[in-house]
Amino acid sequence: MLRLASIPVGLMLLVLAALFWSGSGATRKADFSFINRGDIITLDLNLMSYQQDFRLTYAIREGLYSPDPVTYAPVPAGAERHELSPDGRVWTFHLRKDAKWSNGDPVTAHDYIFSWRRFFEEPGEYTYLFYYIKNAKAYEDSYAKGEPIDISTVGMQAVDDHTLRVTLNDPVTFLLDLVAFPPFYPRHERSMVPFREFSQREIMSLASDFLAKNNKQIETMTQGEILAELPAFAAQLTSAEAQAEVEKMFRHGMIKHTYRNEYTRPPAVVTNGPFNLTQWEFKRRLWLEKSQTYWDRDAVKLDTVEMIVNENVLSQFLQYEAGTVDWLADVPTDLASDLRARDRTDLRASKAFGTAFLTFMCREELPRSINAGKKNPLADIRVRQALAMAIDKKFITENVTRMGEEVATTYFPPGTLPGFEVLPGLPFDIPRAQALLAEAGYPNGKGLPSLPILYNSENPIRARIAQVLKEQWKKNLGVETEIQSLEVKIYRNRVTEKDYAIALVAWYGDYPDVSTFTDKYLSTSLQNDADWKNAEFDRLCDLATKEGDAAKRLAILQKAEALIDTEVPIVPLYHYVNCSLRRDYVKGIQENPRNLTVFKGVSVERE
Amino acid sequence: MPRILLYRLLQLPLILAVIYVTTFILVWVAPGDPFSGERAVDPVVEQTLREKYRAGSAVQFLTYYPYSILTRGDFGPSMLYKEWSVNDIVKSSLPVSIALGVFALAIAVLIGVGVGTLAAVYRDGVLDWSSLSISLIGISLPSFVTAALLLLLSSAPSMQGFFAVGSWGRPMDVVLPGLALSLAPMAYIVRLTRASMLDVLGSDFVRTARAKGLSKSVVVWKHCLKNAFVPVLSYLGPAAAVTLTGSFVVEKVFNIPGLGQHFVNSVLNRDQTLILGVVMVYSLFLLVFNLLVDVAYVLVDPRIDISAKGT
Amino acid sequence: MSEAAVGYERDSTIPLGGPPETMAARILRSGRMTLGGGLLLLIVLACLLSMPWTLSESSGFGYGKQYETKVRAEPEPTAVGLFGYDVLGRSLVARCLLGGTISLAVGVAAALIAVVLGVTVGLIAGYAGGWIDSTLMRIVDILYGLPYILLVILFKIALEDPITSLIAMMQGSSPSFSAGQAANLIVMFLAIGLVSWLTMARVVRGQVLSIRSMPYIEACRSMGLPTTRIFIQHVLPNLVGPITVYATLTVPSAILQESFLSFLGVGVRPPLPTWGSLASEGITALSPVKVYWWMLLFPCLLLMFTLLCLNFVGDGLRDLFDPKREASKV
């Protein structure tokens, strides 16, 4: 019997041992704990594009300008001030002399240039934002071909260590907003060097041997330092071929390399923001501590910040209720609407800088996978308008999303950008919709093929919206549609490859300007998945880009925006609402359309 | 016995290699790719990423990664979690899944064998009928339902503070997810034990033992149980591999940083390197546990000749 | 049935576990299967017979019909509204019934695919022997070595497109049940069926091997009977038992797998419901601040009873076909 009893005891000991081995739990409580929108995808500036990544980046890094903790407008940060040339094309930024990296090094103009250059040499999703800079595109293209133009011809020069001159193709009135956006933040090259991987591995390992003989370690040298050694290295090479290759590298100032993304993880990561990332436990937590080298450290109110990783809606909410976290940065609509019904005062909702809409394929022919690629009825503007006007969007916001979202008739969310007014779009009008459809030759939907409504299957709200649309179009217009939910990766491929007829999509603006919305539908845009081509629209956008006067520019863009809203390549459904749960004792977080958080200004005032 | 063991051990790398290639082919031909994001990306951007991850072509992938695994034990970087290597991910999440799995298996075996034995002994009694029904309910509900119900239960006001929700690290944190995870194997073990116990109870040696005057409990718990355990043992091999490598549902509902979530997330994100990594871990567990079960057979019942059993 | 389900003949002489099996106990045991079978039949019939109403778009009982006013007014279950309404104001009872039809269809179809594939492979391997046997069994081993989640999701993703276009080519789209929906269902059947046949193949192969070596097969062969005849007349009938048992037990596991896929969002496409998707909708409708308990309770109850019954019937069949029991009878 004793032997039998030893089994359970032994098993329990095994469990405890395994538990211990799996890592101990919460060690200490941070001044401020929050749950982000999701887990961090990446903290590499080149690759990031998700809101949760940006949010953390604002805490640990800083650009020339940064969002103000109260107004969220760009204010001097890494730069003390800037000068603008009369034509609005040359910007000279004077860097703050006391700006320091977390390892104590000063932040210099070269760090900005190094970071921006990475976007040309290893293009990322936001590389296109740099195309405003003179010769940036030319450098990117020529680098990809292996024959880069001289980097000094690109419109970014370090006049001295603390002066950065940026030369643009056009007057960009919102440049300060751009430089306050994380892709424009500086990086610290020397701390990334241990994670560098060269493309020309053989040559570089020879170079490494050569440098070792001269008591230099390639693993600690920056690209510039290695380049300086190349002539000596080439001279002692025996193979003429290798010599030519090294000389070419020297001539172009190009040693092809990439960095393993681990450089963004503590303890290696070096940052310049108000907080340092000191701990990152995969899928568990990220720990931030107030930086002792940050120039404005006296303004930083929190000593420690913890981001807890929790991707489950229910258990997130339970953690908030239990007081484990002080802030849920993103509450899904489903839960938010129920909390709203209960009048929870700690539920914060505000207009978002984003719109949910459905997009129509506007090509003359349907993609081959739909109705055998026959004539596309959606290419007819009247059909698109009829479909748009037959949707009772109020039903969707009242029964599906239920967060008091504003019904959308426009693509750009009104009231989110000071100084920009949007003209109203198409109304909900069934008789007019029916008339338009009949005029287009499809009375009561007769003759229209049943088109699929595409959406990504893991999104429950879109699933319901698709079902509502199907019912409404059938009821109001007699139009048959088919619901097609696809696994998210395949859905995205279909949309970006323009292999769909109707799809549920959304767009959030990146930086506070109209162009972050309108640029999507330029006929040359990669993001123009409706394949809507309108010469007048393109002309207006181009005019706006060249316009140096901010007010005039917005007036032009207003006309461009109105074109989208009346020609309806897309049907705006509703404007998003940002929902979060925040305890009252958390101060310094204001609701704002882009959902920015400036941790510098956040404080916790518990009684 | 040692020879056959050695032979099976030598076979192991070969089987793993075949599984690696099979998985790779499956993943490579599946539509969708790891580098597409929420927005359309420039083909140049995509190509840059492909090169960075050495996934430009199947040949490039297969010439780099297997070599890197064999020489450095390095499965490469994850394509979804860009700052983490597959090794990092496995190192951080496998212990969690093992801790949880060991707990779940322990409950499943203890309760399962206990209840199953009692059900067989008091056959057709209330205990038999109810234990079977309850255990069947355990597998007749989707695990996401039972797990979510347990989570809600833990958040009831009377339970507050006792179980931390959505965190990991304290011994208490293991209990509820472990319970949720143990339901399915427990139900199976109850049924297996009951059936094989009934067989054993009817055999001649039990009758002899009882005739010799041994007490009922001694016969059941000392003599029968050992024999009745054999089928449970063969079930435990694959069950241990599945349980110890984590469960997607339990980890998702209770927010546990285990390995199970990566089986699903890596596939949905076409994170090719991570898929191959977790599949290799799973397959290794499966093969090793099946081997261990075969060894255990011999220990439980020396008459069994494992060389006679096919793989 | 009751006679067959009595259980082990020799068990009645067990010296342990109290008095020998009473008549009442026998009825109870057989009752388990009768009860299971009966209840199952009831659920299946309810689901199937209600199809004309649940599937139709014109009747007031359609699965996709949205009662806009009901959404706000009274979503709870009532005597008139029966199971209540979901968040879009659709009748839950209609959705549960149609969901049952689809879940059961997924279960049965996947089991059929598993039977066809598993039996074919098992028979070939067992009967051909030699390199064919070892090749087939190694393939089965390797598929066993892969996590089934991976396989089922990959199959689902990979089959979706080709099958949709295939069906669209064959029939063109009809309004009530489109090519996309049909293809989606077929993909579901295939994906789950394709991961469920492995055990079946192993069992059948094992049975064939043991039957092959039996003296009466030797006798048939020495009498000069052709292989196919031996196969059909003497081997196959002996396989019916295990095949039926495993097929019955595959149905509940296939239904559960579909529910898991629905939980992941890659299951049967809405608006078509399944018990799995209804249950996973029900879970999201349950939180400390909102209790739409009926959205979880009813689909789960139906799912649970059905799976319970299927398992009862499967276990009962196993007892029935147990070779040991057969032997002890002789």
Tab-separated table of N, CA and C in Angstrom, chain A residues 4 7-8 11-12 14-16 18-19 21-26 39-44 47 50 122-126 140 197 201 258-259 261-262 264-265 280-284 309-312 314-315 318-319 487 489-490 492-493 496 507-508 510 526-527, chain B residues 31-45 48-49 52-54 64 80-85 88-89 92 95-96 98-99 102-103 106 110 148 151-152 155 165-171 174 221 225 252-255 257 261-262 268-270:
chain	number	residue	atom	x	y	z
A	4	LEU	N	2.058	1.940	-3.395
A	4	LEU	CA	0.999	2.497	-4.220
A	4	LEU	C	0.870	4.002	-3.959
A	7	ILE	N	3.287	6.540	-5.663
A	7	ILE	CA	3.121	6.955	-7.057
A	7	ILE	C	2.529	8.368	-7.163
A	8	PRO	N	1.375	8.608	-6.510
A	8	PRO	CA	0.842	9.973	-6.590
A	8	PRO	C	1.797	11.022	-6.037
A	11	LEU	N	4.455	11.686	-8.513
A	11	LEU	CA	3.941	12.441	-9.655
A	11	LEU	C	3.818	13.918	-9.325
A	12	MET	N	3.322	14.198	-8.127
A	12	MET	CA	3.149	15.594	-7.737
A	12	MET	C	4.511	16.313	-7.640
A	14	LEU	N	7.044	15.574	-9.378
A	14	LEU	CA	7.458	15.752	-10.770
A	14	LEU	C	6.810	17.011	-11.347
A	15	VAL	N	5.519	17.199	-11.040
A	15	VAL	CA	4.794	18.372	-11.524
A	15	VAL	C	5.456	19.643	-10.995
A	16	LEU	N	5.753	19.638	-9.709
A	16	LEU	CA	6.358	20.827	-9.106
A	16	LEU	C	7.717	21.124	-9.734
A	18	ALA	N	8.696	20.277	-12.717
A	18	ALA	CA	8.492	20.750	-14.086
A	18	ALA	C	8.049	22.204	-14.082
A	19	LEU	N	7.214	22.543	-13.125
A	19	LEU	CA	6.714	23.902	-13.017
A	19	LEU	C	7.854	24.875	-12.750
A	21	TRP	N	10.901	24.442	-13.477
A	21	TRP	CA	11.769	24.475	-14.655
A	21	TRP	C	11.163	25.375	-15.734
A	22	SER	N	9.844	25.443	-15.777
A	22	SER	CA	9.191	26.196	-16.844
A	22	SER	C	9.290	27.690	-16.612
A	23	GLY	N	9.908	28.114	-15.548
A	23	GLY	CA	10.108	29.548	-15.323
A	23	GLY	C	9.169	30.049	-14.257
A	24	SER	N	9.703	30.828	-13.352
A	24	SER	CA	8.872	31.304	-12.265
A	24	SER	C	7.950	32.403	-12.767
A	25	GLY	N	6.929	32.670	-12.018
A	25	GLY	CA	5.905	33.597	-12.477
A	25	GLY	C	6.236	35.037	-12.185
A	26	ALA	N	5.199	35.811	-11.953
A	26	ALA	CA	5.364	37.234	-11.714
A	26	ALA	C	6.333	37.457	-10.562
A	39	ASP	N	0.105	40.334	-29.052
A	39	ASP	CA	1.521	40.176	-28.737
A	39	ASP	C	2.328	41.046	-29.707
A	40	ILE	N	3.532	41.397	-29.288
A	40	ILE	CA	4.423	42.141	-30.164
A	40	ILE	C	4.776	41.252	-31.367
A	41	ILE	N	4.649	41.807	-32.556
A	41	ILE	CA	5.033	41.044	-33.750
A	41	ILE	C	6.532	41.236	-33.979
A	42	THR	N	6.968	42.482	-33.989
A	42	THR	CA	8.385	42.751	-34.117
A	42	THR	C	8.684	44.160	-33.606
A	43	LEU	N	9.893	44.354	-33.097
A	43	LEU	CA	10.311	45.698	-32.699
A	43	LEU	C	11.375	46.232	-33.644
A	44	ASP	N	11.560	45.554	-34.768
A	44	ASP	CA	12.499	46.024	-35.776
A	44	ASP	C	11.803	47.114	-36.598
A	47	LEU	N	10.554	46.373	-40.130
A	47	LEU	CA	9.502	45.407	-40.410
A	47	LEU	C	8.171	45.740	-39.759
A	50	TYR	N	2.316	46.935	-37.121
A	50	TYR	CA	1.123	46.751	-36.297
A	50	TYR	C	1.101	47.769	-35.169
A	122	GLU	N	17.238	47.424	-47.334
A	122	GLU	CA	16.353	46.279	-47.082
A	122	GLU	C	14.936	46.802	-47.017
A	123	PRO	N	14.294	47.015	-48.174
A	123	PRO	CA	13.007	47.702	-48.197
A	123	PRO	C	11.962	47.004	-47.324
A	124	GLY	N	11.185	47.816	-46.612
A	124	GLY	CA	10.110	47.296	-45.792
A	124	GLY	C	8.801	47.916	-46.209
A	125	GLU	N	7.763	47.614	-45.450
A	125	GLU	CA	6.426	48.058	-45.811
A	125	GLU	C	6.325	49.576	-45.907
A	126	TYR	N	7.102	50.275	-45.071
A	126	TYR	CA	6.972	51.732	-45.038
A	126	TYR	C	8.059	52.456	-45.818
A	140	GLU	N	17.325	53.183	-53.736
A	140	GLU	CA	16.770	51.860	-53.437
A	140	GLU	C	16.842	50.956	-54.675
A	197	GLU	N	24.778	39.849	-40.594
A	197	GLU	CA	25.110	38.706	-41.442
A	197	GLU	C	25.415	39.224	-42.832
A	201	ARG	N	29.460	35.815	-48.078
A	201	ARG	CA	30.056	35.213	-46.883
A	201	ARG	C	31.533	34.853	-47.055
A	258	THR	N	22.606	41.992	-43.633
A	258	THR	CA	21.324	42.138	-42.959
A	258	THR	C	21.586	41.933	-41.474
A	259	TYR	N	20.573	42.212	-40.656
A	259	TYR	CA	20.743	41.985	-39.218
A	259	TYR	C	19.707	40.974	-38.749
A	261	ASN	N	17.027	39.779	-36.394
A	261	ASN	CA	16.158	40.673	-35.637
A	261	ASN	C	16.360	40.600	-34.128
A	262	GLU	N	17.143	39.643	-33.694
A	262	GLU	CA	17.403	39.541	-32.249
A	262	GLU	C	18.034	40.809	-31.686
A	264	THR	N	16.875	43.506	-31.460
A	264	THR	CA	15.884	44.326	-30.758
A	264	THR	C	15.557	43.802	-29.364
A	265	ARG	N	16.238	42.709	-28.981
A	265	ARG	CA	15.904	42.105	-27.685
A	265	ARG	C	16.920	42.503	-26.630
A	280	TRP	N	12.341	40.778	-21.912
A	280	TRP	CA	11.313	40.377	-22.862
A	280	TRP	C	11.196	38.867	-22.786
A	281	GLU	N	10.160	38.425	-22.088
A	281	GLU	CA	9.930	36.986	-21.991
A	281	GLU	C	8.897	36.613	-23.030
A	282	PHE	N	9.262	35.733	-23.915
A	282	PHE	CA	8.422	35.378	-25.050
A	282	PHE	C	7.025	34.942	-24.604
A	283	LYS	N	6.028	35.588	-25.152
A	283	LYS	CA	4.622	35.258	-24.906
A	283	LYS	C	4.214	35.479	-23.447
A	284	ARG	N	5.069	36.122	-22.647
A	284	ARG	CA	4.698	36.346	-21.254
A	284	ARG	C	4.632	37.830	-20.934
A	309	VAL	N	1.512	39.881	-21.924
A	309	VAL	CA	0.995	39.318	-23.170
A	309	VAL	C	-0.202	38.436	-22.839
A	310	ASN	N	-1.344	38.811	-23.348
A	310	ASN	CA	-2.534	37.990	-23.189
A	310	ASN	C	-3.393	38.217	-24.406
A	311	GLU	N	-3.610	37.170	-25.177
A	311	GLU	CA	-4.321	37.345	-26.434
A	311	GLU	C	-5.738	36.793	-26.379
A	312	ASN	N	-6.185	36.412	-25.178
A	312	ASN	CA	-7.524	35.868	-25.070
A	312	ASN	C	-8.457	36.916	-24.474
A	314	LEU	N	-11.469	36.948	-23.148
A	314	LEU	CA	-12.113	36.718	-21.858
A	314	LEU	C	-11.098	36.810	-20.726
A	315	SER	N	-9.952	36.170	-20.897
A	315	SER	CA	-9.016	36.150	-19.779
A	315	SER	C	-8.322	37.507	-19.610
A	318	LEU	N	-10.767	39.345	-17.493
A	318	LEU	CA	-10.725	38.865	-16.110
A	318	LEU	C	-9.493	39.401	-15.394
A	319	GLN	N	-8.377	39.492	-16.113
A	319	GLN	CA	-7.168	40.047	-15.493
A	319	GLN	C	-7.349	41.512	-15.129
A	487	GLU	N	-9.683	31.672	-44.970
A	487	GLU	CA	-8.624	31.722	-43.976
A	487	GLU	C	-7.785	32.970	-44.262
A	489	LYS	N	-4.807	34.298	-44.389
A	489	LYS	CA	-3.686	34.466	-45.325
A	489	LYS	C	-4.174	34.406	-46.765
A	490	ILE	N	-5.108	33.478	-47.009
A	490	ILE	CA	-5.604	33.328	-48.374
A	490	ILE	C	-6.469	34.525	-48.729
A	492	ARG	N	-6.117	37.574	-47.644
A	492	ARG	CA	-5.254	38.719	-47.970
A	492	ARG	C	-4.649	38.585	-49.357
A	493	ASN	N	-4.235	37.363	-49.690
A	493	ASN	CA	-3.675	37.152	-51.028
A	493	ASN	C	-4.698	37.488	-52.093
A	496	THR	N	-5.143	41.352	-52.255
A	496	THR	CA	-4.021	42.091	-52.823
A	496	THR	C	-3.760	41.694	-54.270
A	507	TRP	N	-9.263	50.300	-43.382
A	507	TRP	CA	-8.026	51.058	-43.534
A	507	TRP	C	-7.856	51.982	-42.336
A	508	TYR	N	-6.668	51.975	-41.784
A	508	TYR	CA	-6.329	52.907	-40.718
A	508	TYR	C	-5.234	53.835	-41.233
A	510	ASP	N	-1.876	56.086	-41.085
A	510	ASP	CA	-0.616	55.924	-40.368
A	510	ASP	C	-0.167	57.223	-39.717
A	526	LEU	N	0.153	50.558	-54.943
A	526	LEU	CA	0.195	49.113	-54.709
A	526	LEU	C	-1.010	48.676	-53.896
A	527	GLN	N	-1.535	49.611	-53.096
A	527	GLN	CA	-2.629	49.281	-52.186
A	527	GLN	C	-3.996	49.446	-52.839
B	31	PRO	N	-1.341	26.860	-50.161
B	31	PRO	CA	-1.420	28.247	-50.618
B	31	PRO	C	-1.217	29.228	-49.467
B	32	GLY	N	-0.874	30.451	-49.805
B	32	GLY	CA	-0.604	31.467	-48.785
B	32	GLY	C	0.878	31.454	-48.471
B	33	ASP	N	1.420	32.610	-48.051
B	33	ASP	CA	2.840	32.572	-47.748
B	33	ASP	C	3.149	33.385	-46.502
B	34	PRO	N	4.286	33.105	-45.885
B	34	PRO	CA	4.563	33.702	-44.578
B	34	PRO	C	4.831	35.200	-44.628
B	35	PHE	N	5.112	35.739	-45.791
B	35	PHE	CA	5.579	37.123	-45.816
B	35	PHE	C	4.513	38.136	-46.195
B	36	SER	N	3.289	37.668	-46.433
B	36	SER	CA	2.251	38.640	-46.750
B	36	SER	C	1.687	39.201	-45.459
B	37	GLY	N	1.503	40.500	-45.422
B	37	GLY	CA	0.983	41.134	-44.221
B	37	GLY	C	-0.433	41.615	-44.452
B	38	GLU	N	-0.841	42.604	-43.647
B	38	GLU	CA	-2.190	43.131	-43.796
B	38	GLU	C	-2.333	43.957	-45.062
B	39	ARG	N	-1.220	44.497	-45.504
B	39	ARG	CA	-1.288	45.321	-46.695
B	39	ARG	C	-0.464	44.691	-47.796
B	40	ALA	N	-0.758	45.118	-49.016
B	40	ALA	CA	0.018	44.613	-50.138
B	40	ALA	C	1.453	45.087	-49.979
B	41	VAL	N	2.398	44.208	-50.238
B	41	VAL	CA	3.776	44.654	-50.163
B	41	VAL	C	4.420	44.593	-51.535
B	42	ASP	N	5.338	45.505	-51.722
B	42	ASP	CA	6.100	45.555	-52.944
B	42	ASP	C	6.799	44.214	-53.168
B	43	PRO	N	6.818	43.715	-54.406
B	43	PRO	CA	7.504	42.439	-54.648
B	43	PRO	C	8.961	42.472	-54.183
B	44	VAL	N	9.568	43.650	-54.269
B	44	VAL	CA	10.969	43.766	-53.838
B	44	VAL	C	11.075	43.531	-52.334
B	45	VAL	N	10.121	44.112	-51.595
B	45	VAL	CA	10.117	43.937	-50.147
B	45	VAL	C	9.976	42.456	-49.811
B	48	THR	N	13.120	40.570	-50.570
B	48	THR	CA	14.142	40.861	-49.555
B	48	THR	C	13.939	39.957	-48.346
B	49	LEU	N	12.670	39.851	-47.917
B	49	LEU	CA	12.377	39.025	-46.751
B	49	LEU	C	12.676	37.556	-47.030
B	52	LYS	N	16.235	36.967	-46.797
B	52	LYS	CA	16.685	37.052	-45.422
B	52	LYS	C	16.425	35.733	-44.688
B	53	TYR	N	15.276	35.131	-44.976
B	53	TYR	CA	14.930	33.876	-44.298
B	53	TYR	C	15.327	32.639	-45.109
B	54	ARG	N	16.071	32.867	-46.158
B	54	ARG	CA	16.534	31.779	-47.008
B	54	ARG	C	15.388	30.882	-47.473
B	64	TYR	N	19.723	24.907	-46.860
B	64	TYR	CA	20.238	25.619	-45.704
B	64	TYR	C	19.794	25.008	-44.376
B	80	LEU	N	7.328	34.358	-38.238
B	80	LEU	CA	6.261	35.201	-37.688
B	80	LEU	C	6.794	36.045	-36.535
B	81	TYR	N	7.409	35.393	-35.553
B	81	TYR	CA	7.956	36.119	-34.412
B	81	TYR	C	9.380	36.480	-34.774
B	82	LYS	N	9.532	37.663	-35.365
B	82	LYS	CA	10.755	37.925	-36.094
B	82	LYS	C	11.997	37.990	-35.229
B	83	GLU	N	11.850	38.349	-33.949
B	83	GLU	CA	13.084	38.436	-33.157
B	83	GLU	C	13.454	37.127	-32.481
B	84	TRP	N	12.641	36.095	-32.676
B	84	TRP	CA	12.896	34.859	-31.943
B	84	TRP	C	13.269	33.746	-32.893
B	85	SER	N	14.238	32.941	-32.471
B	85	SER	CA	14.544	31.775	-33.271
B	85	SER	C	13.616	30.649	-32.825
B	88	ASP	N	14.669	29.349	-29.585
B	88	ASP	CA	14.233	30.192	-28.455
B	88	ASP	C	12.807	29.851	-28.059
B	89	ILE	N	11.959	29.762	-29.079
B	89	ILE	CA	10.529	29.559	-28.824
B	89	ILE	C	10.304	28.211	-28.138
B	92	SER	N	11.539	28.235	-24.584
B	92	SER	CA	10.728	28.981	-23.626
B	92	SER	C	9.365	28.334	-23.403
B	95	PRO	N	8.945	23.728	-21.781
B	95	PRO	CA	8.854	23.405	-20.353
B	95	PRO	C	7.468	23.687	-19.771
B	96	VAL	N	6.851	24.751	-20.242
B	96	VAL	CA	5.510	25.083	-19.749
B	96	VAL	C	4.530	23.973	-20.103
B	98	ILE	N	5.212	20.945	-20.826
B	98	ILE	CA	5.546	19.698	-20.129
B	98	ILE	C	5.011	19.742	-18.701
B	99	ALA	N	5.195	20.873	-18.026
B	99	ALA	CA	4.705	20.974	-16.659
B	99	ALA	C	3.199	20.742	-16.609
B	102	VAL	N	2.394	17.027	-17.617
B	102	VAL	CA	2.681	16.041	-16.579
B	102	VAL	C	1.569	16.051	-15.535
B	103	PHE	N	1.152	17.257	-15.167
B	103	PHE	CA	0.074	17.375	-14.190
B	103	PHE	C	-1.210	16.728	-14.734
B	106	ALA	N	-0.921	13.027	-14.900
B	106	ALA	CA	-0.951	12.445	-13.561
B	106	ALA	C	-2.387	12.317	-13.076
B	110	LEU	N	-4.194	8.727	-12.498
B	110	LEU	CA	-4.628	8.383	-11.138
B	110	LEU	C	-6.143	8.199	-11.075
B	148	ALA	N	-13.335	26.981	-21.308
B	148	ALA	CA	-13.877	28.313	-21.058
B	148	ALA	C	-14.795	28.302	-19.836
B	151	LEU	N	-12.669	28.384	-16.841
B	151	LEU	CA	-12.095	29.727	-16.647
B	151	LEU	C	-13.121	30.660	-16.009
B	152	LEU	N	-14.366	30.581	-16.512
B	152	LEU	CA	-15.412	31.436	-15.953
B	152	LEU	C	-15.673	31.088	-14.495
B	155	SER	N	-13.381	32.627	-12.157
B	155	SER	CA	-13.509	34.067	-11.958
B	155	SER	C	-14.728	34.393	-11.106
B	165	VAL	N	-6.123	34.309	-13.004
B	165	VAL	CA	-6.575	34.013	-14.364
B	165	VAL	C	-5.599	34.580	-15.373
B	166	GLY	N	-5.301	33.780	-16.346
B	166	GLY	CA	-4.481	34.260	-17.447
B	166	GLY	C	-3.044	34.518	-17.067
B	167	SER	N	-2.546	33.878	-16.034
B	167	SER	CA	-1.131	34.035	-15.758
B	167	SER	C	-0.509	32.658	-15.543
B	168	TRP	N	0.783	32.647	-15.464
B	168	TRP	CA	1.485	31.383	-15.389
B	168	TRP	C	2.671	31.518	-14.460
B	169	GLY	N	2.916	30.525	-13.619
B	169	GLY	CA	4.113	30.554	-12.803
B	169	GLY	C	3.899	30.016	-11.409
B	170	ARG	N	2.722	30.263	-10.810
B	170	ARG	CA	2.511	29.738	-9.462
B	170	ARG	C	1.941	28.329	-9.552
B	171	PRO	N	2.197	27.492	-8.541
B	171	PRO	CA	1.660	26.134	-8.586
B	171	PRO	C	0.144	26.117	-8.792
B	174	VAL	N	-1.535	25.872	-12.358
B	174	VAL	CA	-1.560	24.639	-13.131
B	174	VAL	C	-2.908	23.948	-13.019
B	221	TRP	N	-5.920	-4.707	-6.266
B	221	TRP	CA	-4.944	-3.642	-6.372
B	221	TRP	C	-3.520	-4.135	-6.588
B	225	LEU	N	-4.326	-5.160	-11.097
B	225	LEU	CA	-4.058	-3.845	-11.654
B	225	LEU	C	-2.864	-3.855	-12.603
B	252	LYS	N	-4.822	28.662	-25.234
B	252	LYS	CA	-5.446	29.892	-25.704
B	252	LYS	C	-6.431	30.416	-24.659
B	253	VAL	N	-7.262	29.527	-24.126
B	253	VAL	CA	-8.290	29.973	-23.187
B	253	VAL	C	-7.660	30.487	-21.889
B	254	PHE	N	-6.662	29.776	-21.373
B	254	PHE	CA	-6.072	30.171	-20.094
B	254	PHE	C	-4.855	31.082	-20.248
B	255	ASN	N	-4.549	31.440	-21.488
B	255	ASN	CA	-3.394	32.291	-21.771
B	255	ASN	C	-2.113	31.741	-21.163
B	257	PRO	N	1.749	30.331	-21.849
B	257	PRO	CA	2.786	30.454	-22.885
B	257	PRO	C	3.414	29.123	-23.262
B	261	GLN	N	0.024	26.303	-28.720
B	261	GLN	CA	-0.493	27.359	-29.582
B	261	GLN	C	0.285	27.457	-30.889
B	262	HIS	N	1.564	27.074	-30.844
B	262	HIS	CA	2.371	27.244	-32.052
B	262	HIS	C	2.036	26.226	-33.136
B	268	LEU	N	-1.351	28.643	-39.440
B	268	LEU	CA	-2.202	29.720	-39.950
B	268	LEU	C	-1.364	30.866	-40.493
B	269	ASN	N	-0.157	31.053	-39.974
B	269	ASN	CA	0.700	32.120	-40.480
B	269	ASN	C	1.730	31.619	-41.480
B	270	ARG	N	1.655	30.345	-41.813
B	270	ARG	CA	2.613	29.724	-42.737
B	270	ARG	C	4.055	29.989	-42.293
